[in-house]
């Protein structure tokens, strides 16, 4: 039998595509078919990391002093390259991560849009001038780049999250060392390739793949790294946060346990639709995904009936199939984690009313599939109501009134996104004040955020410092210098 040759992709260090010093590689595989290897990538070592950081440090003075219009032109050119290759890139993204091809296409286009957004926004991002009493003095702030920035990203939005970190870092004059998730290095490679082809000077953007065990600490603890922007699990974020020096700025976008509250005046069909879209899109693997439904007691039966009906209608399959919503989980590790929580839910005494099965025969035999799953009779202290599952598992918690709903919604360590379904303006307004979350919605899904609006969480969902996205996303990458000039 003939087997297709698997391509081995290299790191980008100092403008050169290079192999890791240890000459070892790891594989990225298709979660819909674990026998298909999507590509091989460099298993880098600390020595490679040090070379990448050194190259970024050497490139920094030149890039920091490059004209903003030139930096913007490179981002725009890279955006054009992504747009031109959207079909190829979407195909690779689905093959590597598993999401529906339509979602992959949107993600690639959103990444191009993000580069263009920062090309414009970054050119008018500037300091302030302050009124004061001395007529012979001017007081103003300069916004200066930080230096070398390490970018570390997860697999669930494997091109759009890197784009929303790398674009603001570059336009403000920083240089970058970027490590993608080992589950999805190919689509990350494509973003770097586009920026490299668009004309970034050597060393301005360095790309390095490998396991966090081998290179995680050296990527963040090196003295030349002035900032770390990280998206991933809360556990890893806390580890990194503890590991960096006092002089290194961090931005951590972490886990969530996002609630939707269904009030007694809610449109049941809308509430069920928002739960399905928020809970099952990306097969439940969105950081802002809906994982808890907090429903008023009198609405529960009707809501549950509608939710089960809509869940049953979802098509499960390979991301390339037309009309699929539930695709494979992104990796075997992810699958095992979700199955583990389904067992925990049963043991804790929650009632499994739909799904919960590992699908592993027929068309599903080679992939990491699980049915969309609904638990009822969930109490707020159960593990399935407290811990991030990151899969298509929805827990329904009944409450008596709004106050109890808020107390349950806020009774977790996370605070990323939250929503309420109501037609009552007063309740909606009150909710936006009472809920402890960084992204708050009314009659919309917990998922989804704009490129031009700030994004981030509260509590253990983010560091409480800088937001991503929008103009706020630029602030993280600059430091303020206050200048007093007497004349
Ligand atoms: P993860 O924490 O396992 O890995 C994320 C990235 O960090 C990967 O590139 C990984 O290799 C690297 N990493 C892990 N440990 C490290 C260490 N000690 N030092 C340096 N790098 C390290 O997370 P994941 O499984 O890739 O992603 C899923 C998680 O990401 C979920 O918890 C989800 O909620 C979160 N997430 C958050 C947001 C957000 O914006 N808040 C967005 C997407 C995903």
Coordinates of C-alpha atoms and ligand atoms in Angstrom, one line a residue:
X1 CA 0.0 0.0 0.0
X2 CA 1.3 3.5 -0.9
X3 CA 1.3 6.0 1.9
X4 CA 1.6 9.7 1.4
X5 CA 4.8 11.2 2.5
X6 CA 4.4 13.3 5.7
X7 CA 6.0 16.7 5.5
X8 CA 8.3 17.9 8.3
X9 CA 7.9 21.6 9.1
X10 CA 10.7 23.6 10.6
X11 CA 11.1 26.3 13.3
X12 CA 11.7 29.9 12.1
X13 CA 14.6 31.4 13.9
X14 CA 16.4 34.6 12.8
X15 CA 14.6 34.5 9.5
X16 CA 15.8 31.0 8.7
X17 CA 13.6 27.8 8.6
X18 CA 15.7 25.6 10.8
X19 CA 15.6 22.1 12.4
X20 CA 15.7 21.6 16.2
X21 CA 19.1 20.9 17.6
X22 CA 18.1 17.5 18.8
X23 CA 16.8 16.5 15.3
X24 CA 13.7 15.0 17.0
X25 CA 10.2 15.5 15.8
X26 CA 6.6 15.0 16.9
X27 CA 3.4 14.4 14.9
X28 CA 0.2 16.4 14.6
X29 CA -2.7 14.0 13.8
X30 CA -6.2 14.3 12.5
X31 CA -8.7 13.9 15.4
X32 CA -11.3 12.5 13.0
X33 CA -8.9 9.8 11.9
X34 CA -6.0 9.1 14.2
X35 CA -4.2 7.2 11.5
X36 CA -3.7 10.3 9.5
X37 CA -0.6 12.3 10.3
X38 CA -1.1 16.0 9.3
X39 CA 2.5 16.9 9.7
X40 CA 5.7 16.5 11.6
X41 CA 7.1 19.3 13.7
X42 CA 10.4 20.1 15.5
X43 CA 10.7 18.8 19.1
X44 CA 12.7 21.8 20.2
X45 CA 15.1 22.1 23.1
X46 CA 16.1 24.8 25.5
X47 CA 19.0 25.6 23.2
X48 CA 16.6 26.3 20.3
X49 CA 14.5 28.5 22.6
X50 CA 17.6 30.5 23.6
X51 CA 18.5 31.0 19.9
X52 CA 15.0 32.2 19.2
X53 CA 15.0 34.6 22.1
X54 CA 18.5 35.8 21.2
X55 CA 17.4 36.5 17.6
X56 CA 14.3 38.4 18.8
X57 CA 16.4 40.5 21.1
X58 CA 18.8 41.3 18.3
X59 CA 16.0 42.3 16.0
X60 CA 14.3 44.5 18.6
X61 CA 16.0 47.9 18.2
X62 CA 15.6 47.9 14.4
X63 CA 12.0 46.9 14.5
X64 CA 11.1 49.3 17.4
X65 CA 12.4 52.1 15.1
X66 CA 10.7 50.9 12.0
X67 CA 8.1 53.4 10.6
X68 CA 4.5 52.5 11.7
X69 CA 3.3 52.6 8.1
X70 CA 5.9 50.0 7.1
X71 CA 4.8 47.7 10.0
X72 CA 1.2 48.1 9.0
X73 CA 1.9 47.4 5.3
X74 CA 3.5 44.0 6.4
X75 CA 0.4 43.1 8.5
X76 CA -1.9 44.0 5.6
X77 CA 0.2 42.0 3.1
X78 CA 0.1 38.9 5.4
X79 CA -3.7 39.4 5.7
X80 CA -4.0 39.3 1.9
X81 CA -1.9 36.1 1.8
X82 CA -4.3 34.4 4.4
X83 CA -7.3 35.5 2.4
X84 CA -5.8 34.2 -0.9
X85 CA -5.2 30.7 0.7
X86 CA -8.4 30.5 2.8
X87 CA -9.6 27.2 1.3
X88 CA -6.3 25.4 1.8
X89 CA -5.9 26.8 5.3
X90 CA -9.4 26.0 6.3
X91 CA -8.9 22.4 5.1
X92 CA -5.7 22.1 7.1
X93 CA -7.3 23.6 10.2
X94 CA -10.2 21.1 10.1
X95 CA -7.8 18.2 9.4
X96 CA -5.7 19.2 12.4
X97 CA -8.2 20.4 15.0
X98 CA -11.4 18.8 13.8
X99 CA -13.9 21.7 13.7
X100 CA -16.5 22.1 10.9
X101 CA -15.0 23.4 7.7
X102 CA -17.3 26.4 7.7
X103 CA -16.0 27.4 11.2
X104 CA -12.4 26.9 9.9
X105 CA -13.0 29.2 7.0
X106 CA -14.4 31.9 9.3
X107 CA -11.5 31.6 11.6
X108 CA -8.9 32.1 8.9
X109 CA -10.8 35.1 7.5
X110 CA -11.1 36.5 11.1
X111 CA -7.4 36.2 11.5
X112 CA -6.8 38.2 8.4
X113 CA -9.3 40.8 9.6
X114 CA -7.4 40.9 12.9
X115 CA -4.1 41.7 11.2
X116 CA -5.8 44.5 9.2
X117 CA -7.6 45.9 12.3
X118 CA -4.3 46.2 14.2
X119 CA -2.6 47.6 11.1
X120 CA -5.0 50.6 11.3
X121 CA -5.5 50.9 15.0
X122 CA -1.8 50.6 15.9
X123 CA -1.0 53.6 13.7
X124 CA -3.0 55.9 15.8
X125 CA -2.2 54.4 19.2
X126 CA -0.4 57.1 21.1
X127 CA 0.2 58.7 24.5
X128 CA -1.4 61.7 26.1
X129 CA -0.5 65.4 26.8
X130 CA -1.4 66.8 30.2
X131 CA -2.7 70.3 31.0
X132 CA -0.6 71.8 33.8
X133 CA 0.3 75.2 35.3
X134 CA 3.8 75.9 33.9
X135 CA 3.5 77.8 30.5
X136 CA 7.0 76.8 29.7
X137 CA 6.7 73.1 30.0
X138 CA 5.1 70.3 28.1
X139 CA 4.1 67.0 29.9
X140 CA 3.2 64.0 27.8
X141 CA 3.5 60.2 27.7
X142 CA 5.3 58.1 25.2
X143 CA 4.2 54.5 24.6
X144 CA 7.3 52.3 24.1
X145 CA 7.5 48.7 23.1
X146 CA 8.5 46.2 25.8
X147 CA 11.1 44.2 23.9
X148 CA 10.9 40.4 23.4
X149 CA 7.4 39.0 23.9
X150 CA 6.7 35.2 24.2
X151 CA 3.4 34.2 22.7
X152 CA 1.9 30.8 23.9
X153 CA -1.4 29.6 22.5
X154 CA -3.9 26.7 22.8
X155 CA -5.4 24.4 20.1
X156 CA -9.1 25.5 20.1
X157 CA -8.7 28.7 18.0
X158 CA -5.2 27.9 16.7
X159 CA -4.9 30.7 14.2
X160 CA -7.2 33.5 15.5
X161 CA -5.8 33.5 19.0
X162 CA -2.2 33.8 17.7
X163 CA -3.2 36.5 15.3
X164 CA -4.9 38.6 18.1
X165 CA -1.7 38.4 20.1
X166 CA 1.0 38.7 17.5
X167 CA -0.5 41.6 15.5
X168 CA -0.7 44.0 18.4
X169 CA 2.7 42.9 19.6
X170 CA 4.3 43.6 16.2
X171 CA 2.6 46.9 15.4
X172 CA 3.7 48.4 18.7
X173 CA 7.3 47.5 17.9
X174 CA 7.9 44.3 19.9
X175 CA 9.6 41.2 18.6
X176 CA 8.1 37.8 19.2
X177 CA 8.9 34.2 20.0
X178 CA 5.8 32.2 19.3
X179 CA 5.1 28.6 20.5
X180 CA 1.8 27.1 19.4
X181 CA 0.0 24.1 20.9
X182 CA 1.5 20.8 19.8
X183 CA -2.0 19.6 18.8
X184 CA -2.3 22.3 16.1
X185 CA 1.1 23.5 14.9
X186 CA 0.4 23.4 11.2
X187 CA -2.1 26.2 11.1
X188 CA 0.1 28.3 13.4
X189 CA 3.0 27.6 11.0
X190 CA 0.8 29.0 8.2
X191 CA 0.2 32.3 10.0
X192 CA 4.0 32.7 10.6
X193 CA 4.7 31.8 7.0
X194 CA 2.3 34.5 5.8
X195 CA 3.9 37.1 8.0
X196 CA 7.4 36.0 7.0
X197 CA 6.5 36.1 3.3
X198 CA 4.9 39.5 3.8
X199 CA 8.4 40.9 4.6
X200 CA 9.0 40.9 8.3
X201 CA 12.7 41.5 8.9
X202 CA 14.7 38.5 10.2
X203 CA 14.3 37.7 13.9
X204 CA 11.2 39.9 14.4
X205 CA 8.9 36.8 14.6
X206 CA 10.4 33.5 15.6
X207 CA 8.4 30.3 15.6
X208 CA 9.3 27.3 17.8
X209 CA 7.4 24.1 18.3
X210 CA 7.8 21.5 21.1
X211 CA 6.4 20.2 24.3
X212 CA 5.8 22.5 27.2
X213 CA 7.7 20.1 29.4
X214 CA 10.9 20.5 27.3
X215 CA 10.7 24.2 26.5
X216 CA 7.9 25.8 28.6
X217 CA 10.0 27.2 31.4
X218 CA 12.9 28.5 29.2
X219 CA 10.3 30.3 27.0
X220 CA 9.0 32.4 29.8
X221 CA 11.8 32.6 32.4
X222 CA 14.6 33.9 30.2
X223 CA 15.8 37.3 31.3
X224 CA 15.4 38.8 27.8
X225 CA 11.7 38.0 27.7
X226 CA 9.9 41.2 28.8
X227 CA 6.3 39.9 28.4
X228 CA 4.4 36.7 28.2
X229 CA 1.0 36.6 26.6
X230 CA -0.6 33.2 27.2
X231 CA -3.9 31.6 26.5
X232 CA -4.6 28.1 27.9
X233 CA -5.7 26.3 31.0
X234 CA -5.7 28.0 34.4
X235 CA -3.3 25.4 35.8
X236 CA -0.6 26.2 33.2
X237 CA -1.3 29.9 33.4
X238 CA -0.7 29.9 37.2
X239 CA 2.5 27.9 36.7
X240 CA 3.8 30.4 34.2
X241 CA 2.7 33.4 36.3
X242 CA 4.8 32.1 39.2
X243 CA 7.7 31.3 37.0
X244 CA 8.5 34.7 35.5
X245 CA 10.6 37.5 36.9
X246 CA 9.3 40.6 38.5
X247 CA 10.2 42.5 35.3
X248 CA 8.2 40.3 33.0
X249 CA 4.7 41.4 32.2
X250 CA 2.1 38.7 31.9
X251 CA -1.3 38.4 30.2
X252 CA -3.1 35.2 31.0
X253 CA -6.3 34.2 29.3
X254 CA -7.5 31.1 31.0
X255 CA -10.4 28.7 31.7
X256 CA -14.1 29.2 32.2
X257 CA -17.3 27.6 33.6
X258 CA -19.7 29.8 31.9
X259 CA -23.4 30.0 32.9
X260 CA -26.5 31.0 31.1
X261 CA -29.4 32.0 33.3
X262 CA -32.9 31.2 32.1
X263 CA -35.4 33.5 33.8
X264 CA -39.1 32.8 34.3
X265 CA -40.1 35.2 31.5
X266 CA -37.6 33.8 29.0
X267 CA -38.5 32.8 25.5
X268 CA -37.9 29.0 25.9
X269 CA -37.0 28.4 22.3
X270 CA -34.5 31.2 22.3
X271 CA -33.0 29.9 25.6
X272 CA -32.6 26.4 24.2
X273 CA -31.1 27.7 21.0
X274 CA -28.6 29.9 22.8
X275 CA -27.7 26.9 25.1
X276 CA -27.1 24.6 22.1
X277 CA -25.1 27.2 20.2
X278 CA -23.1 28.2 23.2
X279 CA -22.6 24.8 24.6
X280 CA -22.0 22.6 21.5
X281 CA -20.3 24.9 19.0
X282 CA -16.7 23.8 18.6
X283 CA -17.9 20.6 20.3
X284 CA -18.0 22.4 23.6
X285 CA -14.3 23.4 23.3
X286 CA -14.6 27.1 23.5
X287 CA -13.3 28.9 26.6
X288 CA -16.5 30.9 26.6
X289 CA -18.7 27.8 25.9
X290 CA -21.9 27.4 28.0
X291 CA -21.4 24.6 30.5
X292 CA -24.0 25.5 33.2
X293 CA -27.7 26.3 32.6
X294 CA -29.2 27.9 35.7
X295 CA -32.9 27.7 35.1
X296 CA -35.9 28.9 37.2
X297 CA -37.8 25.9 38.6
X298 CA -41.1 26.5 36.9
X299 CA -39.3 26.7 33.5
X300 CA -37.2 23.6 33.8
X301 CA -39.4 20.9 32.3
X302 CA -40.4 22.9 29.2
X303 CA -36.8 24.1 28.7
X304 CA -35.4 20.6 29.1
X305 CA -37.8 19.2 26.6
X306 CA -36.9 21.8 24.0
X307 CA -33.1 21.5 24.7
X308 CA -33.2 17.7 24.3
X309 CA -35.2 18.0 21.0
X310 CA -32.6 20.5 19.6
X311 CA -29.7 18.4 20.9
X312 CA -31.1 15.2 19.2
X313 CA -31.2 17.1 15.9
X314 CA -27.5 17.8 15.9
X315 CA -25.5 16.0 13.3
X316 CA -22.3 14.3 14.5
X317 CA -19.4 13.7 12.2
X318 CA -16.2 14.6 10.5
X319 CA -15.7 18.4 10.1
X320 CA -15.8 18.0 6.3
X321 CA -19.3 16.6 6.3
X322 CA -22.1 19.0 5.4
X323 CA -24.2 20.3 8.4
X324 CA -22.2 18.8 11.2
X325 CA -22.1 20.5 14.7
X326 CA -20.6 17.8 16.9
X327 CA -17.2 17.0 15.5
X328 CA -14.4 14.9 17.1
X329 CA -12.8 16.3 20.2
X330 CA -9.4 17.7 19.4
X331 CA -7.2 15.0 20.9
X332 CA -7.3 11.7 22.7
X333 CA -6.4 13.5 25.9
X334 CA -9.4 15.8 25.4
X335 CA -11.7 12.8 24.8
X336 CA -10.5 11.0 28.0
X337 CA -11.0 14.1 30.0
X338 CA -14.6 14.6 28.8
X339 CA -15.4 10.9 29.4
X340 CA -13.9 11.2 32.9
X341 CA -16.2 14.0 33.7
X342 CA -19.3 12.2 32.4
X343 CA -18.4 9.3 34.8
X344 CA -17.9 11.8 37.6
X345 CA -21.3 13.4 36.9
X346 CA -23.0 10.0 37.2
X347 CA -21.1 9.1 40.4
X348 CA -22.0 12.4 41.9
X349 CA -25.7 11.6 41.4
X350 CA -26.6 13.9 38.6
X351 CA -29.1 12.5 36.1
X352 CA -27.8 11.8 32.6
X353 CA -30.8 12.6 30.5
X354 CA -29.2 12.7 27.1
X355 CA -26.0 11.4 25.4
X356 CA -22.9 10.6 27.4
X357 CA -21.7 7.8 25.1
X358 CA -18.2 7.5 23.6
X359 CA -18.8 6.9 19.9
X360 CA -16.2 4.5 18.7
X361 CA -17.5 2.3 15.9
X362 CA -18.5 2.5 12.3
X363 CA -17.8 6.0 10.8
X364 CA -16.6 7.1 14.3
X365 CA -14.1 4.3 14.9
X366 CA -10.9 6.2 14.1
X367 CA -11.9 9.5 15.8
X368 CA -12.3 11.0 19.2
X369 CA -16.1 11.3 19.3
X370 CA -18.5 11.7 22.2
X371 CA -22.3 12.4 22.1
X372 CA -23.5 15.8 23.2
X373 CA -24.5 15.3 26.8
X374 CA -27.1 16.8 29.2
X375 CA -27.2 16.3 33.0
X376 CA -30.0 17.5 35.2
X377 CA -30.4 17.4 38.9
X378 CA -27.0 19.0 39.2
X379 CA -26.2 20.8 42.4
X380 CA -23.9 23.8 42.5
X381 CA -21.1 22.1 44.5
X382 CA -20.8 19.0 42.2
X383 CA -17.5 18.8 40.3
X384 CA -19.4 18.9 37.0
X385 CA -20.8 22.3 38.1
X386 CA -17.5 23.6 39.3
X387 CA -14.7 22.4 37.0
X388 CA -14.0 23.2 33.4
X389 CA -14.9 20.1 31.3
X390 CA -14.1 21.6 27.8
X391 CA -16.4 19.3 25.9
X392 CA -20.1 19.1 24.8
X393 CA -21.5 18.5 28.3
X394 CA -24.2 20.7 29.7
X395 CA -25.3 20.7 33.4
X396 CA -28.7 22.0 34.3
X397 CA -29.1 23.5 37.8
X398 CA -32.6 24.5 39.1
X399 CA -33.1 27.6 41.2
X400 CA -36.0 29.3 42.9
X401 CA -35.3 33.0 42.0
X402 CA -32.9 35.5 40.5
X403 CA -30.9 36.0 43.7
X404 CA -30.2 32.3 43.9
X405 CA -29.3 32.2 40.2
X406 CA -26.7 34.9 40.7
X407 CA -25.3 33.2 43.7
X408 CA -24.9 29.9 41.8
X409 CA -23.6 31.7 38.7
X410 CA -20.9 33.5 40.8
X411 CA -20.1 30.4 43.0
X412 CA -17.2 29.1 40.9
X413 CA -13.5 30.1 40.7
X414 CA -13.9 31.2 37.1
X415 CA -15.4 34.4 35.7
X416 CA -15.0 34.4 31.9
X417 CA -18.4 34.8 30.2
X418 CA -22.0 34.7 31.3
X419 CA -25.4 35.3 29.8
X420 CA -29.1 35.7 30.9
X421 CA -32.2 35.1 28.9
X422 CA -35.0 37.5 29.9
X423 CA -37.4 40.0 28.4
X424 CA -37.3 42.2 31.6
X425 CA -35.0 45.2 31.1
X426 CA -34.6 45.7 34.8
X427 CA -33.4 42.1 35.4
X428 CA -31.1 42.4 32.4
X429 CA -29.5 45.6 33.7
X430 CA -29.2 44.2 37.3
X431 CA -27.5 41.1 35.9
X432 CA -24.8 43.1 34.1
X433 CA -24.0 44.6 37.5
X434 CA -24.3 41.5 39.7
X435 CA -22.4 38.9 37.6
X436 CA -18.7 38.4 38.1
X437 CA -17.6 37.8 34.6
X438 CA -15.4 39.7 32.1
X439 CA -17.8 39.2 29.2
X440 CA -21.5 39.6 30.0
X441 CA -24.4 39.0 27.6
X442 CA -28.1 39.4 27.5
X443 CA -30.2 37.2 25.2
X444 CA -27.0 36.1 23.3
X445 CA -24.7 33.1 23.5
X446 CA -21.9 33.1 26.1
X447 CA -19.5 32.4 23.2
X448 CA -18.2 34.9 20.7
X449 CA -16.4 38.2 21.0
X450 CA -15.6 41.1 18.6
X451 CA -12.2 41.9 17.2
X452 CA -12.6 45.5 18.2
X453 CA -13.9 45.1 21.7
X454 CA -11.9 44.2 24.8
X455 CA -12.0 40.5 25.8
X456 CA -10.9 38.8 29.1
X457 CA -12.2 37.3 32.3
X458 CA -12.3 37.9 36.1
X459 CA -11.1 35.7 38.9
X460 CA -9.2 32.7 37.8
X461 CA -10.1 33.2 34.1
X462 CA -7.5 36.0 33.5
X463 CA -4.8 38.0 35.1
X464 CA -6.5 41.1 36.3
X465 CA -4.3 43.4 34.3
X466 CA -4.6 43.8 30.6
X467 CA -7.4 42.8 28.2
X468 CA -7.0 41.3 24.8
X469 CA -8.6 42.5 21.5
X470 CA -9.6 46.0 20.5
X471 CA -7.5 49.0 21.5
X472 CA -7.2 47.5 24.9
X473 CA -5.2 44.7 23.3
X474 CA -2.5 47.2 22.3
X475 CA -1.9 48.4 25.9
X476 CA -0.3 45.2 27.1
X477 CA 2.5 45.5 24.6
X478 CA 3.6 49.0 25.5
X479 CA 5.0 50.8 28.6
X480 CA 4.3 54.4 29.5
X481 CA 7.2 56.9 29.8
X482 CA 6.1 60.3 31.2
X483 CA 8.2 63.1 29.8
X484 CA 8.4 66.7 31.3
X485 CA 10.1 69.2 28.9
X486 CA 10.8 72.7 30.1
X487 CA 11.7 75.3 27.6
Ligands
LIG1 P1 -2.9 24.1 28.0 O1 -2.8 25.0 29.1 O2 -2.7 22.7 28.1 O3 -1.9 24.6 26.8 C1 -1.9 25.9 26.3 C2 -0.6 26.2 25.7 O4 0.3 26.4 26.8 C3 0.0 25.1 24.8 O5 0.8 25.7 23.8 C4 0.9 24.4 25.8 O6 2.0 23.7 25.1 C5 1.5 25.5 26.6 N1 1.9 25.2 28.0 C6 1.3 24.3 28.8 N2 2.0 24.3 30.0 C7 3.0 25.2 29.9 C8 4.0 25.6 30.7 N3 4.1 25.1 32.0 N4 4.9 26.6 30.3 C9 4.8 27.1 29.0 N5 3.8 26.7 28.2 C10 2.9 25.8 28.6 O7 -4.4 24.4 27.3 P2 -5.0 23.8 26.0 O8 -5.5 22.4 26.4 O9 -4.2 24.0 24.9 O10 -6.3 24.8 25.8 C11 -7.5 24.6 26.5 C12 -7.6 25.6 27.6 O11 -7.4 27.0 27.1 C13 -8.9 25.7 28.3 O12 -8.7 25.8 29.7 C14 -9.6 26.9 27.8 O13 -10.5 27.5 28.6 C15 -8.4 27.8 27.6 N6 -8.7 28.9 26.7 C16 -8.9 30.1 27.2 C17 -9.2 31.2 26.3 C18 -9.4 32.6 26.8 O14 -9.3 33.5 26.0 N7 -9.7 32.8 28.1 C19 -9.3 30.9 24.9 C20 -9.1 29.6 24.5 C21 -8.8 28.6 25.3

